[in-house]
Each structure stands twice: as structure tokens, then as C-alpha cells.
mmCIF file of C-alpha atoms in Angstrom:
data_model
loop_
_atom_site.group_PDB
_atom_site.id
_atom_site.type_symbol
_atom_site.label_atom_id
_atom_site.label_comp_id
_atom_site.label_asym_id
_atom_site.label_seq_id
_atom_site.Cartn_x
_atom_site.Cartn_y
_atom_site.Cartn_z
ATOM 1 C CA UNK S 294 -9.704 44.774 -20.790
ATOM 2 C CA UNK S 295 -6.307 46.098 -21.171
ATOM 3 C CA UNK S 296 -4.943 47.652 -24.286
ATOM 4 C CA UNK S 297 -2.808 46.142 -26.493
ATOM 5 C CA UNK S 298 -0.701 46.757 -29.831
ATOM 6 C CA UNK S 299 2.007 45.725 -31.675
ATOM 7 C CA UNK S 300 4.322 48.968 -31.688
ATOM 8 C CA UNK S 301 6.294 49.939 -34.679
ATOM 9 C CA UNK S 302 9.074 51.310 -32.344
ATOM 10 C CA UNK S 303 10.406 51.425 -28.822
ATOM 11 C CA UNK S 304 11.760 53.851 -26.372
ATOM 12 C CA UNK S 305 14.809 53.677 -24.194
ATOM 13 C CA UNK S 306 14.074 54.841 -21.090
ATOM 14 C CA UNK S 307 17.507 54.475 -19.322
ATOM 15 C CA UNK S 308 19.068 57.326 -21.426
ATOM 16 C CA UNK S 309 19.484 60.879 -19.703
ATOM 17 C CA UNK S 310 20.396 64.388 -20.196
ATOM 18 C CA UNK S 311 24.236 64.351 -21.160
ATOM 19 C CA UNK S 312 24.509 68.096 -21.324
ATOM 20 C CA UNK S 313 27.890 69.182 -22.575
ATOM 21 C CA UNK S 314 29.412 65.500 -21.718
ATOM 22 C CA UNK S 315 27.614 64.147 -25.053
ATOM 23 C CA UNK S 316 30.636 64.127 -27.240
ATOM 24 C CA UNK S 317 32.927 63.361 -24.455
ATOM 25 C CA UNK S 318 30.706 59.837 -23.691
ATOM 26 C CA UNK S 319 30.646 59.428 -27.736
ATOM 27 C CA UNK S 320 34.431 59.676 -27.883
ATOM 28 C CA UNK S 321 34.558 57.305 -24.887
ATOM 29 C CA UNK S 322 32.382 54.595 -26.574
ATOM 30 C CA UNK S 323 33.787 54.937 -30.117
ATOM 31 C CA UNK S 324 37.723 54.601 -28.320
ATOM 32 C CA UNK S 325 36.368 51.446 -26.549
ATOM 33 C CA UNK S 326 34.796 50.181 -30.023
ATOM 34 C CA UNK S 327 38.097 50.677 -31.533
ATOM 35 C CA UNK S 328 40.025 48.994 -28.954
ATOM 36 C CA UNK S 329 37.964 45.871 -29.066
ATOM 37 C CA UNK S 330 37.729 45.579 -32.914
ATOM 38 C CA UNK S 331 41.561 46.056 -33.161
ATOM 39 C CA UNK S 332 42.574 43.842 -30.229
ATOM 40 C CA UNK S 333 40.242 40.822 -31.300
ATOM 41 C CA UNK S 334 41.196 41.232 -34.909
ATOM 42 C CA UNK S 335 44.958 41.523 -34.154
ATOM 43 C CA UNK S 336 44.959 37.927 -32.375
ATOM 44 C CA UNK S 337 42.218 36.785 -35.178
ATOM 45 C CA UNK S 338 44.647 37.322 -37.503
ATOM 46 C CA UNK S 339 47.960 36.369 -35.935
ATOM 47 C CA UNK S 340 46.363 32.764 -35.361
ATOM 48 C CA UNK S 341 45.150 32.420 -38.723
ATOM 49 C CA UNK S 342 48.182 33.410 -40.635
ATOM 50 C CA UNK S 343 50.580 31.037 -38.434
ATOM 51 C CA UNK S 344 50.322 27.365 -38.809
ATOM 52 C CA UNK S 345 52.058 26.961 -35.643
ATOM 53 C CA UNK S 346 48.745 28.187 -34.026
ATOM 54 C CA UNK S 347 46.732 25.926 -35.741
ATOM 55 C CA UNK S 348 45.969 23.749 -32.650
ATOM 56 C CA UNK S 349 42.532 22.810 -31.019
ATOM 57 C CA UNK S 350 43.200 25.554 -28.203
ATOM 58 C CA UNK S 351 44.125 28.566 -30.537
ATOM 59 C CA UNK S 352 41.168 27.482 -32.783
ATOM 60 C CA UNK S 353 38.716 27.804 -29.871
ATOM 61 C CA UNK S 354 40.445 31.009 -28.885
ATOM 62 C CA UNK S 355 39.656 32.289 -32.498
ATOM 63 C CA UNK S 356 36.103 31.422 -32.070
ATOM 64 C CA UNK S 357 35.915 33.262 -28.874
ATOM 65 C CA UNK S 358 37.380 36.386 -30.421
ATOM 66 C CA UNK S 359 35.174 36.092 -33.433
ATOM 67 C CA UNK S 360 32.063 36.187 -30.938
ATOM 68 C CA UNK S 361 33.651 39.362 -29.132
ATOM 69 C CA UNK S 362 33.438 41.231 -32.467
ATOM 70 C CA UNK S 363 30.038 39.753 -33.164
ATOM 71 C CA UNK S 364 28.600 40.881 -29.917
ATOM 72 C CA UNK S 365 30.288 44.332 -29.845
ATOM 73 C CA UNK S 366 29.269 45.024 -33.185
ATOM 74 C CA UNK S 367 25.504 44.430 -32.267
ATOM 75 C CA UNK S 368 25.882 46.960 -29.627
ATOM 76 C CA UNK S 369 28.165 49.856 -29.845
ATOM 77 C CA UNK S 370 27.335 51.309 -33.294
ATOM 78 C CA UNK S 371 23.793 51.409 -31.886
ATOM 79 C CA UNK S 372 25.067 53.188 -28.989
ATOM 80 C CA UNK S 373 27.228 55.485 -30.612
ATOM 81 C CA UNK S 374 23.741 56.741 -32.622
ATOM 82 C CA UNK S 375 21.904 56.961 -29.540
ATOM 83 C CA UNK S 376 24.092 59.090 -27.843
ATOM 84 C CA UNK S 377 24.140 61.615 -30.436
ATOM 85 C CA UNK S 378 20.261 61.220 -30.818
ATOM 86 C CA UNK S 379 17.946 63.679 -29.145
ATOM 87 C CA UNK S 380 15.091 61.025 -29.182
ATOM 88 C CA UNK S 381 16.540 57.667 -27.629
ATOM 89 C CA UNK S 382 13.830 55.342 -30.078
ATOM 90 C CA UNK S 383 14.145 52.547 -32.108
ATOM 91 C CA UNK S 384 12.223 50.606 -34.533
ATOM 92 C CA UNK S 385 10.782 47.504 -33.498
ATOM 93 C CA UNK S 386 12.451 45.375 -36.215
ATOM 94 C CA UNK S 387 15.779 46.585 -35.370
ATOM 95 C CA UNK S 388 15.129 46.305 -31.553
ATOM 96 C CA UNK S 389 14.142 42.429 -32.142
ATOM 97 C CA UNK S 390 17.209 42.331 -34.365
ATOM 98 C CA UNK S 391 19.601 43.810 -31.510
ATOM 99 C CA UNK S 392 18.274 41.269 -28.691
ATOM 100 C CA UNK S 393 18.898 38.340 -31.293
ATOM 101 C CA UNK S 394 22.634 39.803 -31.352
ATOM 102 C CA UNK S 395 22.913 40.433 -27.429
ATOM 103 C CA UNK S 396 21.464 37.077 -26.443
ATOM 104 C CA UNK S 397 23.017 35.019 -29.027
ATOM 105 C CA UNK S 398 26.516 36.833 -28.133
ATOM 106 C CA UNK S 399 26.018 35.715 -24.482
ATOM 107 C CA UNK S 400 25.083 32.104 -25.077
ATOM 108 C CA UNK S 401 27.918 31.684 -27.656
ATOM 109 C CA UNK S 402 30.567 32.887 -25.015
ATOM 110 C CA UNK S 403 29.623 30.744 -22.562
ATOM 111 C CA UNK S 404 29.346 27.573 -24.609
ATOM 112 C CA UNK S 405 32.548 28.589 -26.009
ATOM 113 C CA UNK S 406 34.244 28.945 -22.529
ATOM 114 C CA UNK S 407 32.956 25.450 -21.529
ATOM 115 C CA UNK S 408 34.167 23.864 -24.930
ATOM 116 C CA UNK S 409 37.481 25.297 -23.975
ATOM 117 C CA UNK S 410 37.342 23.984 -20.368
ATOM 118 C CA UNK S 411 36.598 20.515 -22.064
ATOM 119 C CA UNK S 412 39.905 21.092 -24.453
ATOM 120 C CA UNK S 413 41.961 21.716 -21.182
ATOM 121 C CA UNK S 414 40.656 18.653 -19.438
ATOM 122 C CA UNK S 415 41.828 16.386 -22.365
ATOM 123 C CA UNK S 416 45.261 18.056 -22.526
ATOM 124 C CA UNK S 417 45.865 17.795 -19.105
ATOM 125 C CA UNK S 418 44.103 14.789 -17.539
ATOM 126 C CA UNK S 419 44.556 12.872 -20.680
ATOM 127 C CA UNK S 420 47.501 14.172 -22.535
ATOM 128 C CA UNK S 421 48.392 10.965 -24.207
ATOM 129 C CA UNK S 422 44.901 10.641 -25.847
ATOM 130 C CA UNK S 423 44.520 14.060 -26.692
ATOM 131 C CA UNK S 424 45.497 14.087 -30.279
ATOM 132 C CA UNK S 425 43.162 11.324 -30.867
ATOM 133 C CA UNK S 426 40.297 12.574 -28.998
ATOM 134 C CA UNK S 427 40.384 16.187 -30.064
ATOM 135 C CA UNK S 428 41.093 16.167 -33.599
ATOM 136 C CA UNK S 429 40.322 19.030 -36.121
ATOM 137 C CA UNK S 430 37.098 17.499 -37.240
ATOM 138 C CA UNK S 431 35.737 17.250 -33.803
ATOM 139 C CA UNK S 432 37.285 20.883 -33.095
ATOM 140 C CA UNK S 433 35.262 22.223 -36.126
ATOM 141 C CA UNK S 434 32.047 20.018 -35.093
ATOM 142 C CA UNK S 435 32.313 21.508 -31.597
ATOM 143 C CA UNK S 436 32.684 25.036 -33.011
ATOM 144 C CA UNK S 437 29.851 24.658 -35.726
ATOM 145 C CA UNK S 438 27.495 23.008 -33.000
ATOM 146 C CA UNK S 439 27.924 25.707 -30.471
ATOM 147 C CA UNK S 440 27.186 28.564 -33.086
ATOM 148 C CA UNK S 441 23.964 26.662 -34.776
ATOM 149 C CA UNK S 442 22.642 25.684 -31.558
ATOM 150 C CA UNK S 443 22.480 29.185 -30.184
ATOM 151 C CA UNK S 444 21.089 30.731 -33.413
ATOM 152 C CA UNK S 445 18.361 27.944 -33.261
ATOM 153 C CA UNK S 446 17.587 28.770 -29.700
ATOM 154 C CA UNK S 447 17.594 32.553 -30.310
ATOM 155 C CA UNK S 448 15.790 32.462 -33.640
ATOM 156 C CA UNK S 449 12.942 30.367 -31.779
ATOM 157 C CA UNK S 450 12.904 32.924 -29.009
ATOM 158 C CA UNK S 451 12.507 35.651 -31.448
ATOM 159 C CA UNK S 452 9.762 33.692 -33.064
ATOM 160 C CA UNK S 453 7.844 33.715 -30.113
ATOM 161 C CA UNK S 454 8.568 37.293 -28.958
ATOM 162 C CA UNK S 455 7.671 39.255 -32.426
ATOM 163 C CA UNK S 456 3.819 38.242 -32.122
ATOM 164 C CA UNK S 457 3.186 39.461 -28.713
ATOM 165 C CA UNK S 458 0.543 42.084 -27.991
ATOM 166 C CA UNK S 459 2.085 44.828 -25.805
ATOM 167 C CA UNK S 460 0.763 47.192 -23.435
ATOM 168 C CA UNK S 461 3.718 49.655 -23.737
ATOM 169 C CA UNK S 462 6.965 50.386 -25.541
ATOM 170 C CA UNK S 463 9.265 52.035 -23.073
ATOM 171 C CA UNK S 464 12.369 49.736 -22.435
ATOM 172 C CA UNK S 465 13.900 50.761 -19.292
ATOM 173 C CA UNK S 466 17.601 50.304 -20.728
ATOM 174 C CA UNK S 467 20.191 51.565 -23.151
ATOM 175 C CA UNK S 468 19.650 48.979 -25.531
ATOM 176 C CA UNK S 469 16.979 46.348 -26.525
ATOM 177 C CA UNK S 470 16.846 42.596 -24.737
ATOM 178 C CA UNK S 471 14.443 39.775 -24.600
ATOM 179 C CA UNK S 472 13.369 39.952 -21.306
ATOM 180 C CA UNK S 473 12.598 43.870 -21.116
ATOM 181 C CA UNK S 474 10.219 43.136 -24.261
ATOM 182 C CA UNK S 475 8.429 40.221 -22.645
ATOM 183 C CA UNK S 476 7.538 42.131 -19.695
ATOM 184 C CA UNK S 477 5.739 44.440 -21.879
ATOM 185 C CA UNK S 478 3.159 41.701 -22.983
ATOM 186 C CA UNK S 479 -0.295 42.258 -21.673
ATOM 187 C CA UNK S 480 -1.294 38.720 -21.707
ATOM 188 C CA UNK S 481 -0.026 35.343 -20.854
ATOM 189 C CA UNK S 482 3.638 34.709 -21.507
ATOM 190 C CA UNK S 483 3.792 31.195 -20.060
ATOM 191 C CA UNK S 484 5.063 29.757 -23.408
ATOM 192 C CA UNK S 485 7.802 32.473 -23.306
ATOM 193 C CA UNK S 486 8.954 31.819 -19.846
ATOM 194 C CA UNK S 487 8.813 27.854 -20.249
ATOM 195 C CA UNK S 488 11.020 28.286 -23.394
ATOM 196 C CA UNK S 489 13.140 30.693 -21.715
ATOM 197 C CA UNK S 490 14.070 27.982 -19.035
ATOM 198 C CA UNK S 491 14.682 25.307 -21.788
ATOM 199 C CA UNK S 492 16.975 27.741 -23.383
ATOM 200 C CA UNK S 493 18.773 28.459 -20.224
ATOM 201 C CA UNK S 494 19.159 24.594 -19.632
ATOM 202 C CA UNK S 495 20.832 23.945 -22.813
ATOM 203 C CA UNK S 496 22.882 27.130 -22.976
ATOM 204 C CA UNK S 497 23.847 27.903 -19.318
ATOM 205 C CA UNK S 498 23.212 24.911 -17.059
ATOM 206 C CA UNK S 499 24.458 22.395 -19.247
ATOM 207 C CA UNK S 500 27.662 24.111 -19.861
ATOM 208 C CA UNK S 501 27.855 24.991 -16.265
ATOM 209 C CA UNK S 502 27.684 21.275 -15.287
ATOM 210 C CA UNK S 503 30.470 20.571 -17.980
ATOM 211 C CA UNK S 504 33.147 23.443 -16.454
ATOM 212 C CA UNK S 505 32.474 22.244 -13.067
ATOM 213 C CA UNK S 506 33.288 18.697 -13.735
ATOM 214 C CA UNK S 507 36.406 19.347 -15.827
ATOM 215 C CA UNK S 508 37.903 21.720 -13.244
ATOM 216 C CA UNK S 509 37.243 19.252 -10.539
ATOM 217 C CA UNK S 510 38.930 16.561 -12.616
ATOM 218 C CA UNK S 511 42.028 19.194 -13.382
ATOM 219 C CA UNK S 512 42.156 19.916 -9.869
ATOM 220 C CA UNK S 513 42.662 16.275 -8.842
ATOM 221 C CA UNK S 514 45.519 15.787 -11.255
ATOM 222 C CA UNK S 515 47.349 18.967 -10.502
ATOM 223 C CA UNK S 516 47.135 17.741 -6.522
ATOM 224 C CA UNK S 517 48.246 14.097 -7.291
ATOM 225 C CA UNK S 518 50.522 15.131 -10.216
ATOM 226 C CA UNK S 519 54.058 16.293 -10.811
ATOM 227 C CA UNK S 520 55.279 19.938 -10.529
ATOM 228 C CA UNK S 521 55.302 20.257 -14.457
ATOM 229 C CA UNK S 522 51.675 19.032 -14.818
ATOM 230 C CA UNK S 523 50.859 21.816 -12.464
ATOM 231 C CA UNK S 524 52.516 24.488 -14.096
ATOM 232 C CA UNK S 525 51.114 23.443 -17.543
ATOM 233 C CA UNK S 526 47.585 23.433 -15.709
ATOM 234 C CA UNK S 527 48.350 27.015 -14.001
ATOM 235 C CA UNK S 528 49.600 28.786 -17.374
ATOM 236 C CA UNK S 529 47.018 27.572 -19.523
ATOM 237 C CA UNK S 530 43.825 27.664 -17.255
ATOM 238 C CA UNK S 531 44.612 30.775 -15.444
ATOM 239 C CA UNK S 532 43.522 32.964 -18.485
ATOM 240 C CA UNK S 533 40.490 30.632 -19.335
ATOM 241 C CA UNK S 534 39.543 30.928 -15.652
ATOM 242 C CA UNK S 535 39.837 34.670 -15.695
ATOM 243 C CA UNK S 536 37.867 35.106 -18.908
ATOM 244 C CA UNK S 537 35.100 32.757 -17.138
ATOM 245 C CA UNK S 538 34.737 34.739 -14.051
ATOM 246 C CA UNK S 539 35.018 37.932 -15.665
ATOM 247 C CA UNK S 540 32.218 37.030 -17.950
ATOM 248 C CA UNK S 541 29.880 35.381 -15.609
ATOM 249 C CA UNK S 542 30.419 38.515 -13.184
ATOM 250 C CA UNK S 543 28.725 40.754 -15.740
ATOM 251 C CA UNK S 544 26.257 37.963 -17.059
ATOM 252 C CA UNK S 545 24.970 37.029 -13.298
ATOM 253 C CA UNK S 546 24.050 41.074 -13.115
ATOM 254 C CA UNK S 547 22.293 41.164 -16.425
ATOM 255 C CA UNK S 548 20.167 38.118 -15.436
ATOM 256 C CA UNK S 549 19.314 39.720 -12.128
ATOM 257 C CA UNK S 550 18.517 43.050 -13.636
ATOM 258 C CA UNK S 551 16.119 41.451 -16.067
ATOM 259 C CA UNK S 552 14.504 39.196 -13.571
ATOM 260 C CA UNK S 553 14.283 41.460 -10.456
ATOM 261 C CA UNK S 554 13.673 45.259 -9.731
ATOM 262 C CA UNK S 555 16.810 47.229 -9.569
ATOM 263 C CA UNK S 556 15.412 50.551 -9.532
ATOM 264 C CA UNK S 557 17.227 51.078 -5.986
ATOM 265 C CA UNK S 558 20.576 50.899 -7.890
ATOM 266 C CA UNK S 559 21.943 54.296 -9.267
ATOM 267 C CA UNK S 560 21.075 54.675 -12.650
ATOM 268 C CA UNK S 561 24.555 55.183 -13.776
ATOM 269 C CA UNK S 562 25.641 52.200 -12.041
ATOM 270 C CA UNK S 563 22.878 49.989 -13.708
ATOM 271 C CA UNK S 564 24.059 51.348 -17.093
ATOM 272 C CA UNK S 565 27.589 50.475 -16.429
ATOM 273 C CA UNK S 566 26.949 47.017 -14.983
ATOM 274 C CA UNK S 567 24.447 46.031 -18.067
ATOM 275 C CA UNK S 568 26.906 47.049 -20.343
ATOM 276 C CA UNK S 569 29.772 44.970 -18.533
ATOM 277 C CA UNK S 570 29.047 41.538 -20.106
ATOM 278 C CA UNK S 571 29.105 42.992 -23.508
ATOM 279 C CA UNK S 572 32.088 45.086 -23.071
ATOM 280 C CA UNK S 573 34.753 44.009 -20.474
ATOM 281 C CA UNK S 574 35.165 40.488 -21.890
ATOM 282 C CA UNK S 575 35.633 41.960 -25.192
ATOM 283 C CA UNK S 576 38.484 44.070 -24.163
ATOM 284 C CA UNK S 577 39.834 41.637 -21.266
ATOM 285 C CA UNK S 578 40.202 38.439 -23.442
ATOM 286 C CA UNK S 579 42.793 39.530 -26.033
ATOM 287 C CA UNK S 580 44.706 41.096 -23.478
ATOM 288 C CA UNK S 581 44.830 38.125 -21.292
ATOM 289 C CA UNK S 582 45.672 35.874 -23.651
ATOM 290 C CA UNK S 583 47.973 37.942 -25.607
ATOM 291 C CA UNK S 584 49.716 38.585 -22.357
ATOM 292 C CA UNK S 585 49.512 34.805 -20.728
ATOM 293 C CA UNK S 586 49.991 32.461 -23.610
ATOM 294 C CA UNK S 587 53.590 32.841 -24.808
ATOM 295 C CA UNK S 588 53.320 31.352 -28.294
ATOM 296 C CA UNK S 589 50.646 33.971 -29.255
ATOM 297 C CA UNK S 590 53.157 36.650 -27.504
ATOM 298 C CA UNK S 591 55.997 35.193 -29.581
ATOM 299 C CA UNK S 592 53.954 35.305 -33.003
ATOM 300 C CA UNK S 593 52.878 38.793 -32.369
ATOM 301 C CA UNK S 594 56.429 40.143 -31.585
ATOM 302 C CA UNK S 595 57.357 38.663 -35.034
ATOM 303 C CA UNK S 596 55.364 41.371 -36.817
ATOM 304 C CA UNK S 597 58.205 44.089 -36.408
ATOM 305 C CA UNK S 598 57.431 47.241 -38.156
ATOM 306 C CA UNK S 599 61.061 48.192 -38.145
ATOM 307 C CA UNK S 600 61.658 45.147 -40.705
ATOM 308 C CA UNK S 601 61.642 46.017 -44.158
ATOM 309 C CA UNK S 602 60.745 42.417 -45.442
ATOM 310 C CA UNK S 603 57.493 42.283 -43.192
ATOM 311 C CA UNK S 604 56.187 45.839 -43.987
ATOM 312 C CA UNK S 605 56.766 44.851 -47.974
ATOM 313 C CA UNK S 606 54.888 41.597 -47.216
ATOM 314 C CA UNK S 607 51.814 43.096 -45.586
ATOM 315 C CA UNK S 608 51.495 46.736 -44.706
ATOM 316 C CA UNK S 609 48.527 46.117 -42.262
ATOM 317 C CA UNK S 610 51.234 43.992 -40.205
ATOM 318 C CA UNK S 611 52.616 47.511 -39.286
ATOM 319 C CA UNK S 612 49.231 48.630 -37.853
ATOM 320 C CA UNK S 613 49.108 45.449 -35.446
ATOM 321 C CA UNK S 614 52.497 45.577 -34.189
ATOM 322 C CA UNK S 615 52.097 49.387 -33.409
ATOM 323 C CA UNK S 616 48.826 48.353 -31.628
ATOM 324 C CA UNK S 617 50.360 45.444 -29.748
ATOM 325 C CA UNK S 618 53.336 48.018 -28.464
ATOM 326 C CA UNK S 619 50.712 50.540 -27.361
ATOM 327 C CA UNK S 620 48.329 48.045 -25.312
ATOM 328 C CA UNK S 621 50.505 45.404 -24.239
#
């Protein structure tokens, strides 16, 4: 009979000897984290402080940026500690907490993008009914359901994973995730696999169907509508589509790596691609929306650090403006 136990810690097997580059990797990761926090926090503050941006599209964007902060905070501080550590181990309780962060981040990101596609569908395909069909109450409900549903699904997944009897404690990644822990189980994991399919249907396939439907309808309106309609669709849907494709690329590789043997892929490439869906969208989305959406761009430009009145009103605006000038 296979020996099994509940380990008090896990070893992360994807880390390698960094030699003299240890502090270089640390500084690169730290700079990435500061950029992510700064850029997303910038746009959250701009949207919250300006009443003219209190519209459904920008409120959904604010939810998206909050999720970027949530996901990156669940990953980057942990990475920074592990890079400086000589022993790449993590306690079981923290490992379970991290996979809750990582998986809930991914599900919220995809659900949020699907809700945003529905918002664009109403705005472009039903402009006269938009204000009555997309009320502030409905916006709040959609955001609340998105976050609550994902937290509930991942809490159940966590409760099914924690009691598992494991035959090993080595995770071949640089962070903890659900499937890596389940793979270590000694006994039947049918319940976990069935629940994983149900959770995927609710958080991935359902939103994917909604996204495909909404963009099919938007394309129909664009081809049959006026030039003004096409311009509106292009200006508002381009950043959303770019964000969707960017996140989907990283998520597809992460799912493939969890389900299939990727040992033939070089270790550095595996590490980079496994971190892609947690890193690149968090950097890409604020830059994309800050550049493409003129209302956000104009609001950011109002916070000019050369204006004495603005500086007296809020010193933190100087930081946001300086950051904007450097990044944008």
C-alpha cells in the first residue's frame, strides 16, 4: 500500500541555482511589482475621484484593476521572498492560501472580461436601451456576483483539497496551484476532478459563450451600421479584445501545463509562461486602457504636478502624474 501523509510544507522544484544573478532577478521582480501596483492604483484613483467616469464601463474597469492588484499581491511578495531564500519551501497553509489567490484571480479576470463584453454589447447593439438595462444597481450586482461566485467556488475547491492524503510534497512550479497539489494525492481524486469540471463550466465555458455571442452581435451591427457605429465599436472594443486575448494566451498555457507533461519545454520558458497570466495582464491592461480611452487619458492629464493648486489639494497626485509621464 502506498505511504501517504499530510505534509506540513511543500518544496517548490522549479527554482534553480541563480548564482550571482539572484539580486538581479530580485530587482527585476520588485520593479515589475511596483509598476503593477503603481499603474493599476493610478487608474483606480482616477476613476474613483472623477464623477464623469462613474459610468458602467469605467466601474467594470475599476473592478478589473482591483483584481490585478489582488492577483499580483498573491504572487509577487511570495516570489521576492523565495528568490532570496536558499530553501524553496512553503508551509502547507500558505500554499493553500496562495492557490486560492491565484485561481480566484484567474476566474475573476475572465468573468470580469465577459461582463465587460456584455456591457459593450448593450452599448453598441442597444444604445437607446442602454441606460435602462445597465443601471448602477445592475452594475453593482454583476460585480458582486462575479467576486462572490468565484470566492465560493474556490473555497469549496480548497475544502476538497486540504484533507487529501499526499504521497509527496514537491511542486514543480515557482508557486502553489490547485492541480499541482491534487496530482500529489495517493488516492482517488474523482470528486476533485468532477468539481473542477463544474467550476470550469461556471467560470470559464459560460463566460466564453457569452463573449462569443456578444462579439458576434457586435460584428453584425458593425457590418450593417454606420461609420460612426463602427468607430465607436472599434474605440471601445479594441482594448477589451486585446486584454482578453492577452489573458487567454497565458491562461491556456497555464491550464496546459497543469494537465499535460511539459518536461520537454525548457525550464526558464516554463517559468516565464506560468507567470505570464499573473504578470502581463496586470501590466498590459492599465497601459492599454490609459492610452486608448480618451476620457481616462484626459482625466489623468488634469493632474499636472506643475499646478500649485492641485499639489496643495493632494500631494499624491504628483506621484501619479510623474508615473503617467514616465509610462505613457
